[in-house]
Amino acid sequence: MRDPVLALVPHPVRCKRLGDAVFALRATTRLIASGPLFPAAEMLAVRLRQSTGWPLPIAARRTDEAGESRIEFRQAATVLPDPEAYTLHVAAEQITITASTSAGAFYGGQTLLQLFPPAVFGGVPRPELAWHAPAIEIEDAPRFRWRGVMLDSARHFQPIDYIRKFIDLLAQHKLNVFHWHLTDDQGWRIEIKKYPRLVEVGSRRRETTKGHGKYRTEGDGLPVTGYYAQEEIRDLVAYATQRHVHILPEIEMPGHAQAAVAAYPKLGLLPKAREVSCRWGIHETLFNVKPDTLAFLQDVLAEVISLFPFDYIHIGGDEAVKTQWRQDADTQASLRQLGLRDEDHLQSWFIGQMAEFLRRHGRKLVGWDEILEGGLASGATVMSWRGAAGGIAAARLGHDAIMCPYDAVYFDYYQGGSPSVEPLAIGGDLPLHKVHAYEPAPAELPAEHARHILGVQGQLWTEYIPTTSRLDYMAFPRIAALAEVAWSPRERPPFADFVTRLCGHLRRLDCQDVRYRAPLEFLHP
Ligand code: ACM
């Protein structure tokens, strides 16, 4: 069994132990940092101060006194090839993290935390512990630049404090995109000042189907409510930015629209008002294509843009069953007026209107792979979820794509051998080793197209994830395996090595009260 202090997850590019020496953090240790690397030093210092109770001040320069105990952040003399790259050198008296950017320095700090005892993640002072890190040399850089996890806060609502903790956990795993699914048939969870009914009506669901939606329609009688106020979102974005996590907001259209249509029936095509949905599965409720509806949605996007600084905005685009558009005379008239062939092309036109709006505001559109149907909007980025085909098609067309296939990275799927021994989930079968074995770069893509595969992303849909402890259970440790797929080189150590490192890594999660699923079948096969 490997020394648990070397339980680095994700595995770095290169890593070499330097004998048996250790760096011993002391009450007198100082951090040295200035300029762009200072914020990364501050993030590291906060965590070390919390877990040791020591002052650990940050100074701009070292003193060069003999025996000065220091953790020094150094600007790389030449710009490293990857902006997120870093090197970490741990010796007996000093630790040096070298990076070109604040992101690289931050990731060097995250790796260093993993060299200290797991209690470094505990958040309470433990001055009695031996705060040792082994002497080591690490060179590291990410394989992919998009390393994401999507969380569905529409089907079930998670308190903002949990979202904050979740983002912190992503950063610890060197994941850098938090895709936030904020609207769906069963709930609208983002405050929009211009249209208050979106949360007044849209964030309240009367009840939820009991058991699996496929077999039962009886409701539980328990209301589900909750939304994120704009002030909370601004704070969250600042928190995520400090941790080099971009937040990608998703506002679903033209399908998954029922909560919005319940709030403002004029946006839809229904003969009579319908409530925020209390059941799961694909719904037929669509937004109509009237100019007022498009303007409404663009008003919503304008507020979303003002809250989230990320270059990208996600507009959904998945599972829009076109029945209502097909049966509605006004929609059909619009379709003919626009000279469009069919409803797929109408969806493509609809998404194109949003892409153009986002472009005018300096943002890029992301959508699920159905946005390929009827033609891909100019500059759109595709999330390939129904397998790899959507990502491959997008890349061949010269569009960027993110690999999110359900059979490799849908963390709402079962993860044990049999559903009969697991809490209720949506279905599927995605054990840890299958996540770890996933290869996001499609073999059939030549280099000029492969560069369009920006990265990989795990999905947490929450129909069957009603609580945050269940969310922890579904997310971890599969997110640790995802981190290795997204960050570590293609030639990463095998699964057995990952499992060995995971033993140490799970202790870090324990220290943070993460209610992960213990992967017992791999630890005691
Ligand atoms: C999806 O799973 N409907 C993107």
Short mmCIF file of N, CA and C and ligand atoms in Angstrom, two decimals, residues 252 256 318-319 368 370 385 410 459 461, ligand 1:
data_model
loop_
_atom_site.label_atom_id
_atom_site.label_comp_id
_atom_site.label_asym_id
_atom_site.label_seq_id
_atom_site.Cartn_x
_atom_site.Cartn_y
_atom_site.Cartn_z
N GLU A 252 -33.07 27.01 -19.96
CA GLU A 252 -33.55 26.05 -20.98
C GLU A 252 -34.56 26.67 -21.94
N HIS A 256 -38.34 22.12 -22.01
CA HIS A 256 -38.11 22.18 -20.56
C HIS A 256 -38.58 23.54 -20.03
N ASP A 318 -32.20 20.80 -25.49
CA ASP A 318 -32.41 19.35 -25.56
C ASP A 318 -33.89 18.99 -25.44
N GLU A 319 -34.21 17.84 -25.98
CA GLU A 319 -35.50 17.16 -25.74
C GLU A 319 -36.72 18.06 -25.98
N TRP A 368 -27.09 21.71 -25.76
CA TRP A 368 -27.00 20.24 -25.86
C TRP A 368 -27.02 19.84 -27.33
N GLU A 370 -28.76 18.39 -29.44
CA GLU A 370 -29.92 18.55 -30.33
C GLU A 370 -29.83 19.85 -31.14
N TRP A 385 -24.12 14.82 -25.41
CA TRP A 385 -24.61 13.99 -24.29
C TRP A 385 -25.17 12.66 -24.74
N TYR A 410 -22.67 10.46 -16.70
CA TYR A 410 -23.94 10.86 -16.09
C TYR A 410 -23.97 10.30 -14.66
N GLN A 459 -22.39 15.02 -15.37
CA GLN A 459 -23.74 15.58 -15.19
C GLN A 459 -24.42 15.02 -13.95
N TRP A 461 -28.06 15.25 -12.85
CA TRP A 461 -29.49 15.57 -12.93
C TRP A 461 -30.11 15.12 -11.62
C1 ACM B 1 -30.03 15.79 -21.23
O1 ACM B 1 -29.62 14.84 -20.53
N1 ACM B 1 -31.32 15.91 -21.50
C2 ACM B 1 -29.12 16.79 -21.76
#
